[in-house]
Amino acid sequence: MPDDVHPQRPAEDPTARPYDERPAGGGPSPAGTWAVVEVAGAVPPAHGPHGHPWLTFDGDGVLFGHAGVNRVRSTWSLDGGRLTVGPVVQTMMAGPDDVTRSEVALVAALTAGGTLEPTDDGLALRATDGTTLLLRPAPPGTGTSGGAGHALR
């Protein structure tokens, strides 16, 4: 299915900024699509057709993605380097225990919010619950019906 008609992938947002640009109020902007490469010190396992977890922070404050087993959706805002994520809604599919544990930690960290810090190759979310998520710019096609999330390692 082409990107422009995929129900989970809105058209590109011309106001979205690359992660290294600073939004008003300071701090790195998470706008864009990110591969979740580490959750609480561990590489999240790949599962199903969507592969490894990925998140898209749209420039209009919408967050959506794949958390490991389930799709997730929420809102987000940034004040300085402080990220706030609204309640996360997600599908309720079952998956392998290791993937589910990683997904639970990822969703909890998002819900907790925290500070965003630039890294050499992406961003770190240091959540108020003590969890750190490491994000890298996702490969082209991640988040589309092509399932390019498989190519993250």
PDB file of C-alpha atoms in Angstrom:
ATOM      1  CA  MET A   1       0.000   0.000   0.000  1.00  0.00           C
ATOM      2  CA  PRO A   2       1.522   3.414  -0.864  1.00  0.00           C
ATOM      3  CA  ASP A   3       2.542   5.699   2.036  1.00  0.00           C
ATOM      4  CA  ASP A   4      -0.005   8.335   1.071  1.00  0.00           C
ATOM      5  CA  VAL A   5      -2.930   6.012   1.772  1.00  0.00           C
ATOM      6  CA  HIS A   6      -1.606   4.031   4.746  1.00  0.00           C
ATOM      7  CA  PRO A   7      -4.002   4.619   7.665  1.00  0.00           C
ATOM      8  CA  GLN A   8      -1.229   4.619  10.289  1.00  0.00           C
ATOM      9  CA  ARG A   9       1.081   6.992   8.442  1.00  0.00           C
ATOM     10  CA  PRO A  10      -0.102  10.555   7.828  1.00  0.00           C
ATOM     11  CA  ALA A  11       1.318  12.617   4.980  1.00  0.00           C
ATOM     12  CA  GLU A  12       4.702  14.205   5.692  1.00  0.00           C
ATOM     13  CA  ASP A  13       4.410  17.245   7.903  1.00  0.00           C
ATOM     14  CA  PRO A  14       6.201  20.245   6.365  1.00  0.00           C
ATOM     15  CA  THR A  15       6.574  21.781   9.848  1.00  0.00           C
ATOM     16  CA  ALA A  16       8.425  18.770  11.291  1.00  0.00           C
ATOM     17  CA  ARG A  17      12.029  19.464  12.268  1.00  0.00           C
ATOM     18  CA  PRO A  18      15.022  17.117  12.275  1.00  0.00           C
ATOM     19  CA  TYR A  19      16.009  15.974  15.767  1.00  0.00           C
ATOM     20  CA  ASP A  20      19.014  18.287  16.000  1.00  0.00           C
ATOM     21  CA  GLU A  21      17.059  21.496  15.456  1.00  0.00           C
ATOM     22  CA  ARG A  22      15.862  23.297  18.546  1.00  0.00           C
ATOM     23  CA  PRO A  23      12.157  24.061  18.955  1.00  0.00           C
ATOM     24  CA  ALA A  24      10.994  27.241  20.672  1.00  0.00           C
ATOM     25  CA  GLY A  25      11.859  26.937  24.350  1.00  0.00           C
ATOM     26  CA  GLY A  26      15.098  25.016  23.752  1.00  0.00           C
ATOM     27  CA  GLY A  27      15.894  21.340  23.874  1.00  0.00           C
ATOM     28  CA  PRO A  28      16.228  18.864  21.019  1.00  0.00           C
ATOM     29  CA  SER A  29      13.080  18.241  18.996  1.00  0.00           C
ATOM     30  CA  PRO A  30      11.905  14.647  18.639  1.00  0.00           C
ATOM     31  CA  ALA A  31       9.895  15.450  15.492  1.00  0.00           C
ATOM     32  CA  GLY A  32      10.382  12.614  13.010  1.00  0.00           C
ATOM     33  CA  THR A  33      10.425   8.813  12.960  1.00  0.00           C
ATOM     34  CA  TRP A  34      12.775   7.028  15.341  1.00  0.00           C
ATOM     35  CA  ALA A  35      14.005   3.483  15.773  1.00  0.00           C
ATOM     36  CA  VAL A  36      13.890   2.466  19.441  1.00  0.00           C
ATOM     37  CA  VAL A  37      17.327   0.870  19.766  1.00  0.00           C
ATOM     38  CA  GLU A  38      17.486   0.448  23.532  1.00  0.00           C
ATOM     39  CA  VAL A  39      14.928   0.150  26.335  1.00  0.00           C
ATOM     40  CA  ALA A  40      16.298   0.181  29.895  1.00  0.00           C
ATOM     41  CA  GLY A  41      19.736  -0.989  28.755  1.00  0.00           C
ATOM     42  CA  ALA A  42      18.547  -3.794  26.475  1.00  0.00           C
ATOM     43  CA  VAL A  43      18.025  -4.023  22.715  1.00  0.00           C
ATOM     44  CA  PRO A  44      14.281  -4.472  22.177  1.00  0.00           C
ATOM     45  CA  PRO A  45      13.500  -7.756  20.424  1.00  0.00           C
ATOM     46  CA  ALA A  46      11.919  -7.734  16.972  1.00  0.00           C
ATOM     47  CA  HIS A  47       8.493  -9.287  16.581  1.00  0.00           C
ATOM     48  CA  GLY A  48       6.055  -9.721  13.743  1.00  0.00           C
ATOM     49  CA  PRO A  49       5.797  -7.815  10.483  1.00  0.00           C
ATOM     50  CA  HIS A  50       6.729  -4.466  12.045  1.00  0.00           C
ATOM     51  CA  GLY A  51      10.112  -5.635  13.324  1.00  0.00           C
ATOM     52  CA  HIS A  52      11.772  -3.570  16.035  1.00  0.00           C
ATOM     53  CA  PRO A  53       9.882  -0.810  17.842  1.00  0.00           C
ATOM     54  CA  TRP A  54       9.667   2.606  16.216  1.00  0.00           C
ATOM     55  CA  LEU A  55       7.996   5.902  17.118  1.00  0.00           C
ATOM     56  CA  THR A  56       6.917   8.877  15.039  1.00  0.00           C
ATOM     57  CA  PHE A  57       6.636  12.268  16.719  1.00  0.00           C
ATOM     58  CA  ASP A  58       4.656  14.384  14.268  1.00  0.00           C
ATOM     59  CA  GLY A  59       5.275  18.124  14.257  1.00  0.00           C
ATOM     60  CA  ASP A  60       1.638  18.679  15.263  1.00  0.00           C
ATOM     61  CA  GLY A  61       1.942  16.898  18.621  1.00  0.00           C
ATOM     62  CA  VAL A  62       0.752  13.423  17.600  1.00  0.00           C
ATOM     63  CA  LEU A  63       2.818  10.387  18.597  1.00  0.00           C
ATOM     64  CA  PHE A  64       2.282   6.990  16.985  1.00  0.00           C
ATOM     65  CA  GLY A  65       4.279   3.858  16.364  1.00  0.00           C
ATOM     66  CA  HIS A  66       4.931   0.208  17.083  1.00  0.00           C
ATOM     67  CA  ALA A  67       6.015  -0.658  20.637  1.00  0.00           C
ATOM     68  CA  GLY A  68       7.049  -4.267  20.041  1.00  0.00           C
ATOM     69  CA  VAL A  69       3.799  -6.193  19.738  1.00  0.00           C
ATOM     70  CA  ASN A  70       1.196  -3.444  19.633  1.00  0.00           C
ATOM     71  CA  ARG A  71       0.629  -0.183  17.831  1.00  0.00           C
ATOM     72  CA  VAL A  72       0.593   2.893  20.050  1.00  0.00           C
ATOM     73  CA  ARG A  73      -0.809   6.395  19.721  1.00  0.00           C
ATOM     74  CA  SER A  74      -0.717   9.468  21.956  1.00  0.00           C
ATOM     75  CA  THR A  75       0.033  13.169  22.053  1.00  0.00           C
ATOM     76  CA  TRP A  76       3.311  14.828  22.937  1.00  0.00           C
ATOM     77  CA  SER A  77       4.638  18.251  23.856  1.00  0.00           C
ATOM     78  CA  LEU A  78       8.059  19.635  24.608  1.00  0.00           C
ATOM     79  CA  ASP A  79       8.897  22.428  27.028  1.00  0.00           C
ATOM     80  CA  GLY A  80      12.617  23.058  26.990  1.00  0.00           C
ATOM     81  CA  GLY A  81      14.105  19.589  27.105  1.00  0.00           C
ATOM     82  CA  ARG A  82      11.133  18.150  29.031  1.00  0.00           C
ATOM     83  CA  LEU A  83       8.958  15.720  27.060  1.00  0.00           C
ATOM     84  CA  THR A  84       5.364  15.161  28.151  1.00  0.00           C
ATOM     85  CA  VAL A  85       3.347  12.358  26.576  1.00  0.00           C
ATOM     86  CA  GLY A  86      -0.425  12.129  26.981  1.00  0.00           C
ATOM     87  CA  PRO A  87      -2.170   8.884  27.816  1.00  0.00           C
ATOM     88  CA  VAL A  88      -0.965   6.152  25.462  1.00  0.00           C
ATOM     89  CA  VAL A  89      -3.603   4.055  23.715  1.00  0.00           C
ATOM     90  CA  GLN A  90      -2.563   0.802  22.128  1.00  0.00           C
ATOM     91  CA  THR A  91      -3.866  -2.313  20.500  1.00  0.00           C
ATOM     92  CA  MET A  92      -4.115  -5.268  22.857  1.00  0.00           C
ATOM     93  CA  MET A  93      -2.448  -8.144  21.011  1.00  0.00           C
ATOM     94  CA  ALA A  94      -0.537 -10.866  22.830  1.00  0.00           C
ATOM     95  CA  GLY A  95       3.085 -11.598  22.042  1.00  0.00           C
ATOM     96  CA  PRO A  96       6.156 -13.431  23.312  1.00  0.00           C
ATOM     97  CA  ASP A  97       7.088 -12.691  26.937  1.00  0.00           C
ATOM     98  CA  ASP A  98      10.410 -10.974  26.132  1.00  0.00           C
ATOM     99  CA  VAL A  99       8.809  -8.654  23.577  1.00  0.00           C
ATOM    100  CA  THR A 100       5.895  -7.891  25.897  1.00  0.00           C
ATOM    101  CA  ARG A 101       8.250  -7.007  28.788  1.00  0.00           C
ATOM    102  CA  SER A 102      10.200  -4.628  26.544  1.00  0.00           C
ATOM    103  CA  GLU A 103       6.952  -3.085  25.266  1.00  0.00           C
ATOM    104  CA  VAL A 104       5.627  -2.540  28.805  1.00  0.00           C
ATOM    105  CA  ALA A 105       8.871  -0.737  29.766  1.00  0.00           C
ATOM    106  CA  LEU A 106       8.788   1.379  26.582  1.00  0.00           C
ATOM    107  CA  VAL A 107       5.151   2.467  27.093  1.00  0.00           C
ATOM    108  CA  ALA A 108       5.755   3.155  30.803  1.00  0.00           C
ATOM    109  CA  ALA A 109       8.762   5.354  29.963  1.00  0.00           C
ATOM    110  CA  LEU A 110       6.756   7.304  27.390  1.00  0.00           C
ATOM    111  CA  THR A 111       3.874   7.766  29.810  1.00  0.00           C
ATOM    112  CA  ALA A 112       6.253   8.894  32.570  1.00  0.00           C
ATOM    113  CA  GLY A 113       7.813  11.524  30.296  1.00  0.00           C
ATOM    114  CA  GLY A 114      11.200  12.969  31.108  1.00  0.00           C
ATOM    115  CA  THR A 115      14.099  14.835  29.589  1.00  0.00           C
ATOM    116  CA  LEU A 116      15.349  14.559  26.027  1.00  0.00           C
ATOM    117  CA  GLU A 117      19.083  14.721  25.464  1.00  0.00           C
ATOM    118  CA  PRO A 118      20.952  14.593  22.162  1.00  0.00           C
ATOM    119  CA  THR A 119      23.363  11.675  21.709  1.00  0.00           C
ATOM    120  CA  ASP A 120      26.037  11.143  19.056  1.00  0.00           C
ATOM    121  CA  ASP A 121      23.544   9.421  16.766  1.00  0.00           C
ATOM    122  CA  GLY A 122      20.069  10.312  18.044  1.00  0.00           C
ATOM    123  CA  LEU A 123      18.230  11.083  21.263  1.00  0.00           C
ATOM    124  CA  ALA A 124      17.968   9.692  24.776  1.00  0.00           C
ATOM    125  CA  LEU A 125      14.717   9.951  26.720  1.00  0.00           C
ATOM    126  CA  ARG A 126      15.580   9.794  30.402  1.00  0.00           C
ATOM    127  CA  ALA A 127      12.167   9.012  31.834  1.00  0.00           C
ATOM    128  CA  THR A 128      11.093  10.019  35.315  1.00  0.00           C
ATOM    129  CA  ASP A 129      10.519   6.315  36.116  1.00  0.00           C
ATOM    130  CA  GLY A 130      14.287   5.711  35.743  1.00  0.00           C
ATOM    131  CA  THR A 131      14.074   4.060  32.311  1.00  0.00           C
ATOM    132  CA  THR A 132      16.187   5.339  29.423  1.00  0.00           C
ATOM    133  CA  LEU A 133      15.056   4.958  25.817  1.00  0.00           C
ATOM    134  CA  LEU A 134      17.676   5.396  23.096  1.00  0.00           C
ATOM    135  CA  LEU A 135      16.322   6.555  19.748  1.00  0.00           C
ATOM    136  CA  ARG A 136      18.044   6.775  16.361  1.00  0.00           C
ATOM    137  CA  PRO A 137      16.639   8.238  13.167  1.00  0.00           C
ATOM    138  CA  ALA A 138      14.717   5.378  11.586  1.00  0.00           C
ATOM    139  CA  PRO A 139      15.655   3.942   8.199  1.00  0.00           C
ATOM    140  CA  PRO A 140      13.530   5.170   5.276  1.00  0.00           C
ATOM    141  CA  GLY A 141      10.253   3.280   5.064  1.00  0.00           C
ATOM    142  CA  THR A 142       9.991   2.562   8.799  1.00  0.00           C
ATOM    143  CA  GLY A 143       6.404   2.965   9.884  1.00  0.00           C
ATOM    144  CA  THR A 144       4.987   2.265   6.461  1.00  0.00           C
ATOM    145  CA  SER A 145       3.215  -0.834   5.248  1.00  0.00           C
ATOM    146  CA  GLY A 146       6.546  -2.151   3.974  1.00  0.00           C
ATOM    147  CA  GLY A 147       7.599  -3.156   7.495  1.00  0.00           C
ATOM    148  CA  ALA A 148      11.111  -1.719   7.128  1.00  0.00           C
ATOM    149  CA  GLY A 149      11.499  -1.846  10.898  1.00  0.00           C
ATOM    150  CA  HIS A 150      13.244  -5.193  10.364  1.00  0.00           C
ATOM    151  CA  ALA A 151      16.433  -3.414   9.237  1.00  0.00           C
ATOM    152  CA  LEU A 152      17.307  -1.677  12.500  1.00  0.00           C
ATOM    153  CA  ARG A 153      20.223  -3.830  13.660  1.00  0.00           C
TER     154      ARG A 153
END
